[in-house]
Amino acid sequence: QVHLMESGGGSVQVGGSLRLSCAASKAPVTMAWFRQVPGKEREGLAFIRRYASPIYADSVKGRFTISKGNAETTLDLQMNSLKLEDTAMYYCAADLLYVGQGLEANEYNYWGQGTQVTVSS
């Protein structure tokens, strides 16, 4: 079992920045960030496997950056140049195994409760 807890959500204006953090109870092999708006499927934003480089969705490439802590139990999401359409509930996901399709929600066994991000004009 892996317990995940996100933090850092909140409200920000268009063009601003926000940093989310995810803390895991043990070091997963794969960690990721997703987001979801009501009525839509959960969208994969970025993921990273142990000893590998991060991979980003096209929708956030160049604006969002993920980084792991030294203990491999935290995953931060730095979000810059935020847009109105970035408003969503943001979730951290993890798995104790290598995940092939890292931007697919059904690949992950463990999820955090989510943290809300609201971007306003």
Short mmCIF file of N, CA, C and O in Angstrom, two decimals:
data_model
loop_
_atom_site.label_atom_id
_atom_site.label_comp_id
_atom_site.label_asym_id
_atom_site.label_seq_id
_atom_site.Cartn_x
_atom_site.Cartn_y
_atom_site.Cartn_z
N GLN A 1 0.83 -1.21 0.00
CA GLN A 1 0.00 0.00 0.00
C GLN A 1 0.87 1.25 0.00
O GLN A 1 1.91 1.28 0.65
N VAL A 2 0.41 2.24 -0.72
CA VAL A 2 1.07 3.54 -0.73
C VAL A 2 0.02 4.60 -0.45
O VAL A 2 -1.01 4.64 -1.13
N HIS A 3 0.26 5.40 0.55
CA HIS A 3 -0.64 6.51 0.83
C HIS A 3 -0.04 7.79 0.27
O HIS A 3 1.15 8.05 0.46
N LEU A 4 -0.88 8.56 -0.42
CA LEU A 4 -0.43 9.78 -1.07
C LEU A 4 -1.20 10.98 -0.53
O LEU A 4 -2.41 10.89 -0.30
N MET A 5 -0.50 12.08 -0.33
CA MET A 5 -1.17 13.28 0.12
C MET A 5 -0.65 14.48 -0.66
O MET A 5 0.55 14.74 -0.66
N GLU A 6 -1.59 15.18 -1.30
CA GLU A 6 -1.23 16.37 -2.05
C GLU A 6 -1.39 17.61 -1.18
O GLU A 6 -2.19 17.65 -0.25
N SER A 7 -0.64 18.64 -1.53
CA SER A 7 -0.76 19.94 -0.87
C SER A 7 -0.36 21.03 -1.84
O SER A 7 0.27 20.75 -2.87
N GLY A 8 -0.75 22.26 -1.53
CA GLY A 8 -0.31 23.39 -2.32
C GLY A 8 -1.33 23.98 -3.26
O GLY A 8 -1.04 24.96 -3.96
N GLY A 9 -2.51 23.41 -3.32
CA GLY A 9 -3.53 23.96 -4.19
C GLY A 9 -4.02 25.31 -3.70
O GLY A 9 -3.72 25.74 -2.59
N GLY A 10 -4.77 25.99 -4.55
CA GLY A 10 -5.31 27.29 -4.17
C GLY A 10 -5.76 28.07 -5.37
O GLY A 10 -5.97 27.51 -6.46
N SER A 11 -5.91 29.37 -5.18
CA SER A 11 -6.38 30.26 -6.24
C SER A 11 -5.23 31.13 -6.73
O SER A 11 -4.41 31.60 -5.93
N VAL A 12 -5.19 31.35 -8.02
CA VAL A 12 -4.14 32.15 -8.62
C VAL A 12 -4.71 32.84 -9.86
O VAL A 12 -5.67 32.34 -10.47
N GLN A 13 -4.13 33.96 -10.22
CA GLN A 13 -4.60 34.66 -11.40
C GLN A 13 -3.93 34.13 -12.66
O GLN A 13 -2.87 33.50 -12.61
N VAL A 14 -4.55 34.40 -13.78
CA VAL A 14 -4.00 34.00 -15.07
C VAL A 14 -2.57 34.53 -15.20
O VAL A 14 -2.30 35.69 -14.88
N GLY A 15 -1.70 33.64 -15.66
CA GLY A 15 -0.30 34.01 -15.82
C GLY A 15 0.55 33.75 -14.59
O GLY A 15 1.79 33.84 -14.66
N GLY A 16 -0.09 33.43 -13.49
CA GLY A 16 0.64 33.19 -12.25
C GLY A 16 1.20 31.79 -12.16
O GLY A 16 1.11 31.00 -13.11
N SER A 17 1.79 31.50 -11.01
CA SER A 17 2.43 30.20 -10.78
C SER A 17 1.92 29.59 -9.49
O SER A 17 1.47 30.30 -8.58
N LEU A 18 2.02 28.28 -9.42
CA LEU A 18 1.62 27.54 -8.24
C LEU A 18 2.46 26.27 -8.18
O LEU A 18 2.80 25.71 -9.23
N ARG A 19 2.79 25.85 -6.98
CA ARG A 19 3.56 24.62 -6.80
C ARG A 19 2.78 23.65 -5.93
O ARG A 19 2.40 23.98 -4.80
N LEU A 20 2.55 22.47 -6.47
CA LEU A 20 1.89 21.41 -5.73
C LEU A 20 2.92 20.39 -5.27
O LEU A 20 3.92 20.17 -5.95
N SER A 21 2.62 19.77 -4.14
CA SER A 21 3.50 18.73 -3.63
C SER A 21 2.71 17.47 -3.34
O SER A 21 1.55 17.54 -2.94
N CYS A 22 3.35 16.35 -3.53
CA CYS A 22 2.76 15.05 -3.22
C CYS A 22 3.74 14.28 -2.35
O CYS A 22 4.91 14.13 -2.72
N ALA A 23 3.25 13.83 -1.21
CA ALA A 23 4.08 13.04 -0.31
C ALA A 23 3.56 11.61 -0.27
O ALA A 23 2.37 11.39 -0.06
N ALA A 24 4.46 10.65 -0.47
CA ALA A 24 4.10 9.24 -0.46
C ALA A 24 4.62 8.57 0.81
O ALA A 24 5.67 8.93 1.33
N SER A 25 3.87 7.57 1.26
CA SER A 25 4.26 6.86 2.49
C SER A 25 5.43 5.92 2.28
O SER A 25 6.11 5.54 3.23
N LYS A 26 5.68 5.53 1.04
CA LYS A 26 6.88 4.77 0.67
C LYS A 26 7.25 5.14 -0.76
O LYS A 26 6.45 5.74 -1.47
N ALA A 27 8.45 4.81 -1.16
CA ALA A 27 8.95 5.24 -2.46
C ALA A 27 8.38 4.39 -3.59
O ALA A 27 8.72 3.21 -3.71
N PRO A 28 7.51 4.98 -4.42
CA PRO A 28 6.96 4.23 -5.55
C PRO A 28 7.97 4.12 -6.68
O PRO A 28 8.96 4.84 -6.70
N VAL A 29 7.70 3.25 -7.63
CA VAL A 29 8.54 3.16 -8.83
C VAL A 29 8.13 4.23 -9.83
O VAL A 29 8.97 4.82 -10.51
N THR A 30 6.83 4.48 -9.91
CA THR A 30 6.30 5.48 -10.85
C THR A 30 5.39 6.44 -10.09
O THR A 30 4.57 6.01 -9.29
N MET A 31 5.56 7.71 -10.37
CA MET A 31 4.69 8.75 -9.80
C MET A 31 4.23 9.68 -10.89
O MET A 31 4.94 9.89 -11.88
N ALA A 32 3.06 10.25 -10.69
CA ALA A 32 2.49 11.09 -11.74
C ALA A 32 1.55 12.13 -11.15
O ALA A 32 1.11 12.02 -10.01
N TRP A 33 1.27 13.11 -11.98
CA TRP A 33 0.25 14.11 -11.67
C TRP A 33 -0.84 14.05 -12.74
O TRP A 33 -0.53 13.98 -13.94
N PHE A 34 -2.07 14.10 -12.27
CA PHE A 34 -3.24 14.14 -13.13
C PHE A 34 -4.11 15.31 -12.71
O PHE A 34 -3.94 15.88 -11.64
N ARG A 35 -5.08 15.63 -13.54
CA ARG A 35 -6.09 16.60 -13.15
C ARG A 35 -7.43 16.20 -13.75
O ARG A 35 -7.49 15.45 -14.72
N GLN A 36 -8.48 16.74 -13.13
CA GLN A 36 -9.81 16.40 -13.60
C GLN A 36 -10.77 17.55 -13.35
O GLN A 36 -10.74 18.17 -12.28
N VAL A 37 -11.59 17.82 -14.34
CA VAL A 37 -12.68 18.78 -14.19
C VAL A 37 -13.98 17.99 -14.24
O VAL A 37 -14.04 16.92 -14.86
N PRO A 38 -15.02 18.50 -13.61
CA PRO A 38 -16.29 17.76 -13.59
C PRO A 38 -16.79 17.44 -14.99
O PRO A 38 -16.75 18.29 -15.88
N GLY A 39 -17.19 16.22 -15.18
CA GLY A 39 -17.74 15.80 -16.45
C GLY A 39 -16.72 15.34 -17.47
O GLY A 39 -17.08 14.93 -18.57
N LYS A 40 -15.45 15.42 -17.11
CA LYS A 40 -14.40 14.99 -18.04
C LYS A 40 -13.55 13.89 -17.42
O LYS A 40 -13.52 13.72 -16.20
N GLU A 41 -12.83 13.18 -18.27
CA GLU A 41 -11.94 12.13 -17.79
C GLU A 41 -10.71 12.75 -17.12
O GLU A 41 -10.34 13.89 -17.41
N ARG A 42 -10.12 11.94 -16.26
CA ARG A 42 -8.90 12.39 -15.61
C ARG A 42 -7.78 12.48 -16.67
O ARG A 42 -7.57 11.55 -17.44
N GLU A 43 -7.09 13.61 -16.66
CA GLU A 43 -6.07 13.88 -17.67
C GLU A 43 -4.67 13.74 -17.09
O GLU A 43 -4.34 14.37 -16.07
N GLY A 44 -3.85 12.94 -17.71
CA GLY A 44 -2.47 12.79 -17.28
C GLY A 44 -1.64 13.99 -17.69
O GLY A 44 -1.71 14.43 -18.83
N LEU A 45 -0.87 14.53 -16.75
CA LEU A 45 -0.06 15.72 -17.02
C LEU A 45 1.41 15.39 -17.17
O LEU A 45 2.07 15.89 -18.08
N ALA A 46 1.92 14.60 -16.28
CA ALA A 46 3.34 14.27 -16.29
C ALA A 46 3.59 13.09 -15.38
O ALA A 46 2.85 12.87 -14.41
N PHE A 47 4.61 12.31 -15.69
CA PHE A 47 4.97 11.20 -14.83
C PHE A 47 6.46 10.97 -14.88
O PHE A 47 7.16 11.46 -15.78
N ILE A 48 6.94 10.23 -13.91
CA ILE A 48 8.36 9.92 -13.85
C ILE A 48 8.54 8.54 -13.23
O ILE A 48 7.87 8.19 -12.25
N ARG A 49 9.39 7.77 -13.83
CA ARG A 49 9.75 6.47 -13.28
C ARG A 49 11.10 6.59 -12.57
O ARG A 49 11.88 7.47 -12.90
N ARG A 50 11.33 5.71 -11.62
CA ARG A 50 12.60 5.73 -10.89
C ARG A 50 13.76 5.62 -11.87
O ARG A 50 13.73 4.78 -12.78
N TYR A 51 14.74 6.46 -11.69
CA TYR A 51 15.97 6.48 -12.50
C TYR A 51 15.74 6.92 -13.94
O TYR A 51 16.60 6.72 -14.80
N ALA A 52 14.59 7.52 -14.23
CA ALA A 52 14.30 7.95 -15.59
C ALA A 52 13.95 9.44 -15.60
O ALA A 52 13.74 10.05 -14.56
N SER A 53 13.87 9.99 -16.79
CA SER A 53 13.51 11.40 -16.95
C SER A 53 12.00 11.55 -16.97
O SER A 53 11.28 10.62 -17.34
N PRO A 54 11.50 12.71 -16.59
CA PRO A 54 10.05 12.92 -16.62
C PRO A 54 9.52 12.99 -18.04
O PRO A 54 10.25 13.35 -18.98
N ILE A 55 8.25 12.66 -18.17
CA ILE A 55 7.55 12.73 -19.45
C ILE A 55 6.30 13.59 -19.25
O ILE A 55 5.58 13.40 -18.26
N TYR A 56 6.06 14.48 -20.18
CA TYR A 56 4.97 15.45 -20.05
C TYR A 56 3.93 15.29 -21.15
O TYR A 56 4.25 14.94 -22.29
N ALA A 57 2.71 15.62 -20.80
CA ALA A 57 1.66 15.72 -21.80
C ALA A 57 1.89 16.98 -22.63
O ALA A 57 2.39 17.98 -22.11
N ASP A 58 1.48 16.93 -23.87
CA ASP A 58 1.66 18.09 -24.75
C ASP A 58 0.97 19.33 -24.20
O ASP A 58 1.43 20.45 -24.41
N SER A 59 -0.14 19.12 -23.51
CA SER A 59 -0.94 20.24 -23.02
C SER A 59 -0.21 21.08 -21.97
O SER A 59 -0.57 22.24 -21.74
N VAL A 60 0.80 20.51 -21.32
CA VAL A 60 1.50 21.25 -20.27
C VAL A 60 3.00 21.38 -20.51
O VAL A 60 3.70 22.03 -19.73
N LYS A 61 3.47 20.80 -21.58
CA LYS A 61 4.91 20.83 -21.86
C LYS A 61 5.37 22.27 -21.99
O LYS A 61 4.75 23.08 -22.68
N GLY A 62 6.46 22.60 -21.30
CA GLY A 62 6.99 23.96 -21.34
C GLY A 62 6.44 24.87 -20.26
O GLY A 62 7.01 25.92 -19.98
N ARG A 63 5.32 24.48 -19.64
CA ARG A 63 4.73 25.30 -18.56
C ARG A 63 4.81 24.60 -17.21
O ARG A 63 4.98 25.26 -16.19
N PHE A 64 4.67 23.28 -17.21
CA PHE A 64 4.68 22.52 -15.96
C PHE A 64 5.97 21.70 -15.88
O PHE A 64 6.47 21.20 -16.89
N THR A 65 6.45 21.56 -14.66
CA THR A 65 7.66 20.78 -14.42
C THR A 65 7.45 19.92 -13.18
O THR A 65 6.93 20.41 -12.16
N ILE A 66 7.85 18.64 -13.25
CA ILE A 66 7.78 17.80 -12.07
C ILE A 66 9.19 17.51 -11.58
O ILE A 66 10.14 17.45 -12.37
N SER A 67 9.30 17.33 -10.27
CA SER A 67 10.61 17.02 -9.69
C SER A 67 10.40 16.15 -8.46
O SER A 67 9.46 16.35 -7.68
N LYS A 68 11.30 15.18 -8.30
CA LYS A 68 11.22 14.27 -7.16
C LYS A 68 12.19 14.73 -6.07
O LYS A 68 13.24 15.30 -6.34
N GLY A 69 11.81 14.42 -4.84
CA GLY A 69 12.71 14.69 -3.73
C GLY A 69 13.80 13.65 -3.63
O GLY A 69 13.73 12.60 -4.27
N ASN A 70 14.82 13.92 -2.84
CA ASN A 70 15.96 13.01 -2.73
C ASN A 70 15.55 11.64 -2.21
O ASN A 70 16.15 10.62 -2.58
N ALA A 71 14.56 11.58 -1.36
CA ALA A 71 14.15 10.31 -0.78
C ALA A 71 13.19 9.54 -1.68
O ALA A 71 12.72 8.46 -1.31
N GLU A 72 12.92 10.08 -2.85
CA GLU A 72 12.04 9.42 -3.82
C GLU A 72 10.61 9.25 -3.32
O GLU A 72 9.84 8.47 -3.88
N THR A 73 10.25 9.97 -2.26
CA THR A 73 8.89 9.85 -1.74
C THR A 73 8.06 11.10 -1.94
O THR A 73 6.93 11.17 -1.47
N THR A 74 8.60 12.09 -2.61
CA THR A 74 7.83 13.30 -2.90
C THR A 74 7.92 13.62 -4.38
O THR A 74 8.93 13.33 -5.04
N LEU A 75 6.86 14.20 -4.89
CA LEU A 75 6.83 14.63 -6.29
C LEU A 75 6.15 15.99 -6.33
O LEU A 75 4.98 16.11 -5.99
N ASP A 76 6.89 16.99 -6.74
CA ASP A 76 6.36 18.33 -6.86
C ASP A 76 5.93 18.61 -8.29
O ASP A 76 6.51 18.08 -9.25
N LEU A 77 4.94 19.47 -8.42
CA LEU A 77 4.47 19.93 -9.73
C LEU A 77 4.54 21.46 -9.73
O LEU A 77 3.76 22.11 -9.03
N GLN A 78 5.49 22.00 -10.47
CA GLN A 78 5.61 23.45 -10.61
C GLN A 78 4.82 23.88 -11.84
O GLN A 78 5.09 23.40 -12.95
N MET A 79 3.84 24.75 -11.62
CA MET A 79 2.97 25.18 -12.71
C MET A 79 3.18 26.67 -12.95
O MET A 79 2.98 27.48 -12.05
N ASN A 80 3.59 27.01 -14.15
CA ASN A 80 3.83 28.40 -14.53
C ASN A 80 2.89 28.81 -15.66
O ASN A 80 2.31 27.96 -16.33
N SER A 81 2.78 30.11 -15.86
CA SER A 81 1.95 30.65 -16.95
C SER A 81 0.56 30.02 -16.94
O SER A 81 0.06 29.54 -17.97
N LEU A 82 -0.06 30.01 -15.79
CA LEU A 82 -1.34 29.31 -15.66
C LEU A 82 -2.44 29.98 -16.46
O LEU A 82 -2.48 31.22 -16.61
N LYS A 83 -3.32 29.15 -17.00
CA LYS A 83 -4.42 29.59 -17.83
C LYS A 83 -5.74 29.25 -17.15
O LYS A 83 -5.78 28.41 -16.24
N LEU A 84 -6.80 29.88 -17.61
CA LEU A 84 -8.12 29.58 -17.05
C LEU A 84 -8.44 28.09 -17.14
O LEU A 84 -9.02 27.50 -16.23
N GLU A 85 -8.03 27.48 -18.24
CA GLU A 85 -8.34 26.08 -18.48
C GLU A 85 -7.52 25.11 -17.62
O GLU A 85 -7.72 23.91 -17.67
N ASP A 86 -6.61 25.66 -16.84
CA ASP A 86 -5.86 24.82 -15.89
C ASP A 86 -6.64 24.59 -14.60
O ASP A 86 -6.22 23.81 -13.73
N THR A 87 -7.77 25.27 -14.46
CA THR A 87 -8.62 25.08 -13.28
C THR A 87 -9.12 23.64 -13.24
O THR A 87 -9.72 23.16 -14.19
N ALA A 88 -8.84 22.97 -12.13
CA ALA A 88 -9.20 21.55 -12.01
C ALA A 88 -8.84 21.06 -10.62
O ALA A 88 -8.17 21.75 -9.85
N MET A 89 -9.26 19.85 -10.34
CA MET A 89 -8.76 19.13 -9.17
C MET A 89 -7.52 18.38 -9.62
O MET A 89 -7.56 17.67 -10.64
N TYR A 90 -6.45 18.54 -8.89
CA TYR A 90 -5.18 17.91 -9.25
C TYR A 90 -4.90 16.74 -8.32
O TYR A 90 -5.03 16.86 -7.10
N TYR A 91 -4.52 15.62 -8.93
CA TYR A 91 -4.29 14.38 -8.19
C TYR A 91 -2.88 13.87 -8.41
O TYR A 91 -2.35 13.91 -9.53
N CYS A 92 -2.33 13.33 -7.35
CA CYS A 92 -1.08 12.60 -7.43
C CYS A 92 -1.41 11.11 -7.54
O CYS A 92 -2.35 10.63 -6.91
N ALA A 93 -0.65 10.42 -8.37
CA ALA A 93 -0.84 8.97 -8.54
C ALA A 93 0.50 8.28 -8.43
O ALA A 93 1.55 8.88 -8.73
N ALA A 94 0.46 7.02 -8.04
CA ALA A 94 1.71 6.28 -7.90
C ALA A 94 1.47 4.79 -8.07
O ALA A 94 0.34 4.31 -7.94
N ASP A 95 2.54 4.09 -8.34
CA ASP A 95 2.48 2.64 -8.39
C ASP A 95 3.83 2.08 -7.96
O ASP A 95 4.87 2.70 -8.20
N LEU A 96 3.78 0.88 -7.37
CA LEU A 96 5.01 0.23 -6.92
C LEU A 96 5.69 -0.53 -8.04
O LEU A 96 6.76 -1.10 -7.85
N LEU A 97 5.05 -0.52 -9.20
CA LEU A 97 5.60 -1.19 -10.38
C LEU A 97 5.92 -0.17 -11.47
O LEU A 97 5.46 0.96 -11.44
N TYR A 98 6.69 -0.64 -12.45
CA TYR A 98 6.95 0.17 -13.64
C TYR A 98 5.63 0.35 -14.39
O TYR A 98 4.95 -0.63 -14.72
N VAL A 99 5.27 1.59 -14.68
CA VAL A 99 4.06 1.89 -15.44
C VAL A 99 4.45 2.22 -16.86
O VAL A 99 5.26 3.12 -17.11
N GLY A 100 3.86 1.51 -17.81
CA GLY A 100 4.18 1.72 -19.22
C GLY A 100 3.55 2.98 -19.77
O GLY A 100 4.22 3.89 -20.28
N GLN A 101 2.22 3.03 -19.67
CA GLN A 101 1.48 4.17 -20.20
C GLN A 101 1.25 5.16 -19.05
O GLN A 101 0.18 5.21 -18.45
N GLY A 102 2.26 5.93 -18.75
CA GLY A 102 2.26 6.75 -17.55
C GLY A 102 1.25 7.87 -17.50
O GLY A 102 1.01 8.42 -16.42
N LEU A 103 0.66 8.21 -18.63
CA LEU A 103 -0.34 9.28 -18.64
C LEU A 103 -1.76 8.72 -18.64
O LEU A 103 -2.72 9.47 -18.79
N GLU A 104 -1.88 7.41 -18.46
CA GLU A 104 -3.18 6.76 -18.42
C GLU A 104 -3.57 6.50 -16.97
O GLU A 104 -2.86 5.81 -16.24
N ALA A 105 -4.72 7.02 -16.56
CA ALA A 105 -5.12 6.91 -15.15
C ALA A 105 -5.29 5.48 -14.69
O ALA A 105 -4.98 5.14 -13.54
N ASN A 106 -5.77 4.61 -15.56
CA ASN A 106 -6.04 3.24 -15.14
C ASN A 106 -4.78 2.41 -14.92
O ASN A 106 -4.87 1.24 -14.55
N GLU A 107 -3.62 2.98 -15.16
CA GLU A 107 -2.36 2.28 -14.94
C GLU A 107 -1.93 2.34 -13.47
O GLU A 107 -1.04 1.61 -13.07
N TYR A 108 -2.55 3.19 -12.68
CA TYR A 108 -2.08 3.44 -11.32
C TYR A 108 -3.01 2.83 -10.27
O TYR A 108 -4.23 2.89 -10.39
N ASN A 109 -2.38 2.29 -9.25
CA ASN A 109 -3.14 1.67 -8.17
C ASN A 109 -3.38 2.60 -6.98
O ASN A 109 -4.25 2.32 -6.16
N TYR A 110 -2.60 3.67 -6.88
CA TYR A 110 -2.70 4.50 -5.69
C TYR A 110 -2.91 5.97 -6.07
O TYR A 110 -2.23 6.47 -6.99
N TRP A 111 -3.81 6.59 -5.34
CA TRP A 111 -4.20 7.96 -5.63
C TRP A 111 -4.31 8.77 -4.34
O TRP A 111 -4.70 8.25 -3.30
N GLY A 112 -3.99 10.06 -4.48
CA GLY A 112 -4.25 10.97 -3.39
C GLY A 112 -5.69 11.47 -3.45
O GLY A 112 -6.44 11.12 -4.36
N GLN A 113 -6.04 12.28 -2.46
CA GLN A 113 -7.40 12.81 -2.38
C GLN A 113 -7.63 13.99 -3.32
O GLN A 113 -8.78 14.34 -3.60
N GLY A 114 -6.57 14.59 -3.78
CA GLY A 114 -6.71 15.71 -4.71
C GLY A 114 -6.59 17.06 -4.02
O GLY A 114 -6.88 17.20 -2.83
N THR A 115 -6.18 18.04 -4.80
CA THR A 115 -6.11 19.41 -4.31
C THR A 115 -6.61 20.33 -5.42
O THR A 115 -6.26 20.15 -6.59
N GLN A 116 -7.45 21.28 -5.06
CA GLN A 116 -8.10 22.13 -6.05
C GLN A 116 -7.18 23.28 -6.47
O GLN A 116 -6.58 23.95 -5.62
N VAL A 117 -7.14 23.50 -7.77
CA VAL A 117 -6.44 24.66 -8.33
C VAL A 117 -7.46 25.47 -9.11
O VAL A 117 -8.14 24.93 -9.99
N THR A 118 -7.57 26.75 -8.79
CA THR A 118 -8.50 27.63 -9.47
C THR A 118 -7.74 28.81 -10.04
O THR A 118 -7.06 29.53 -9.30
N VAL A 119 -7.85 28.98 -11.36
CA VAL A 119 -7.20 30.09 -12.04
C VAL A 119 -8.28 31.08 -12.47
O VAL A 119 -9.25 30.70 -13.12
N SER A 120 -8.10 32.33 -12.10
CA SER A 120 -9.10 33.35 -12.41
C SER A 120 -8.48 34.51 -13.16
O SER A 120 -7.27 34.76 -13.08
N SER A 121 -9.33 35.24 -13.88
CA SER A 121 -8.85 36.37 -14.67
C SER A 121 -8.87 37.65 -13.86
O SER A 121 -9.41 37.72 -12.78
#
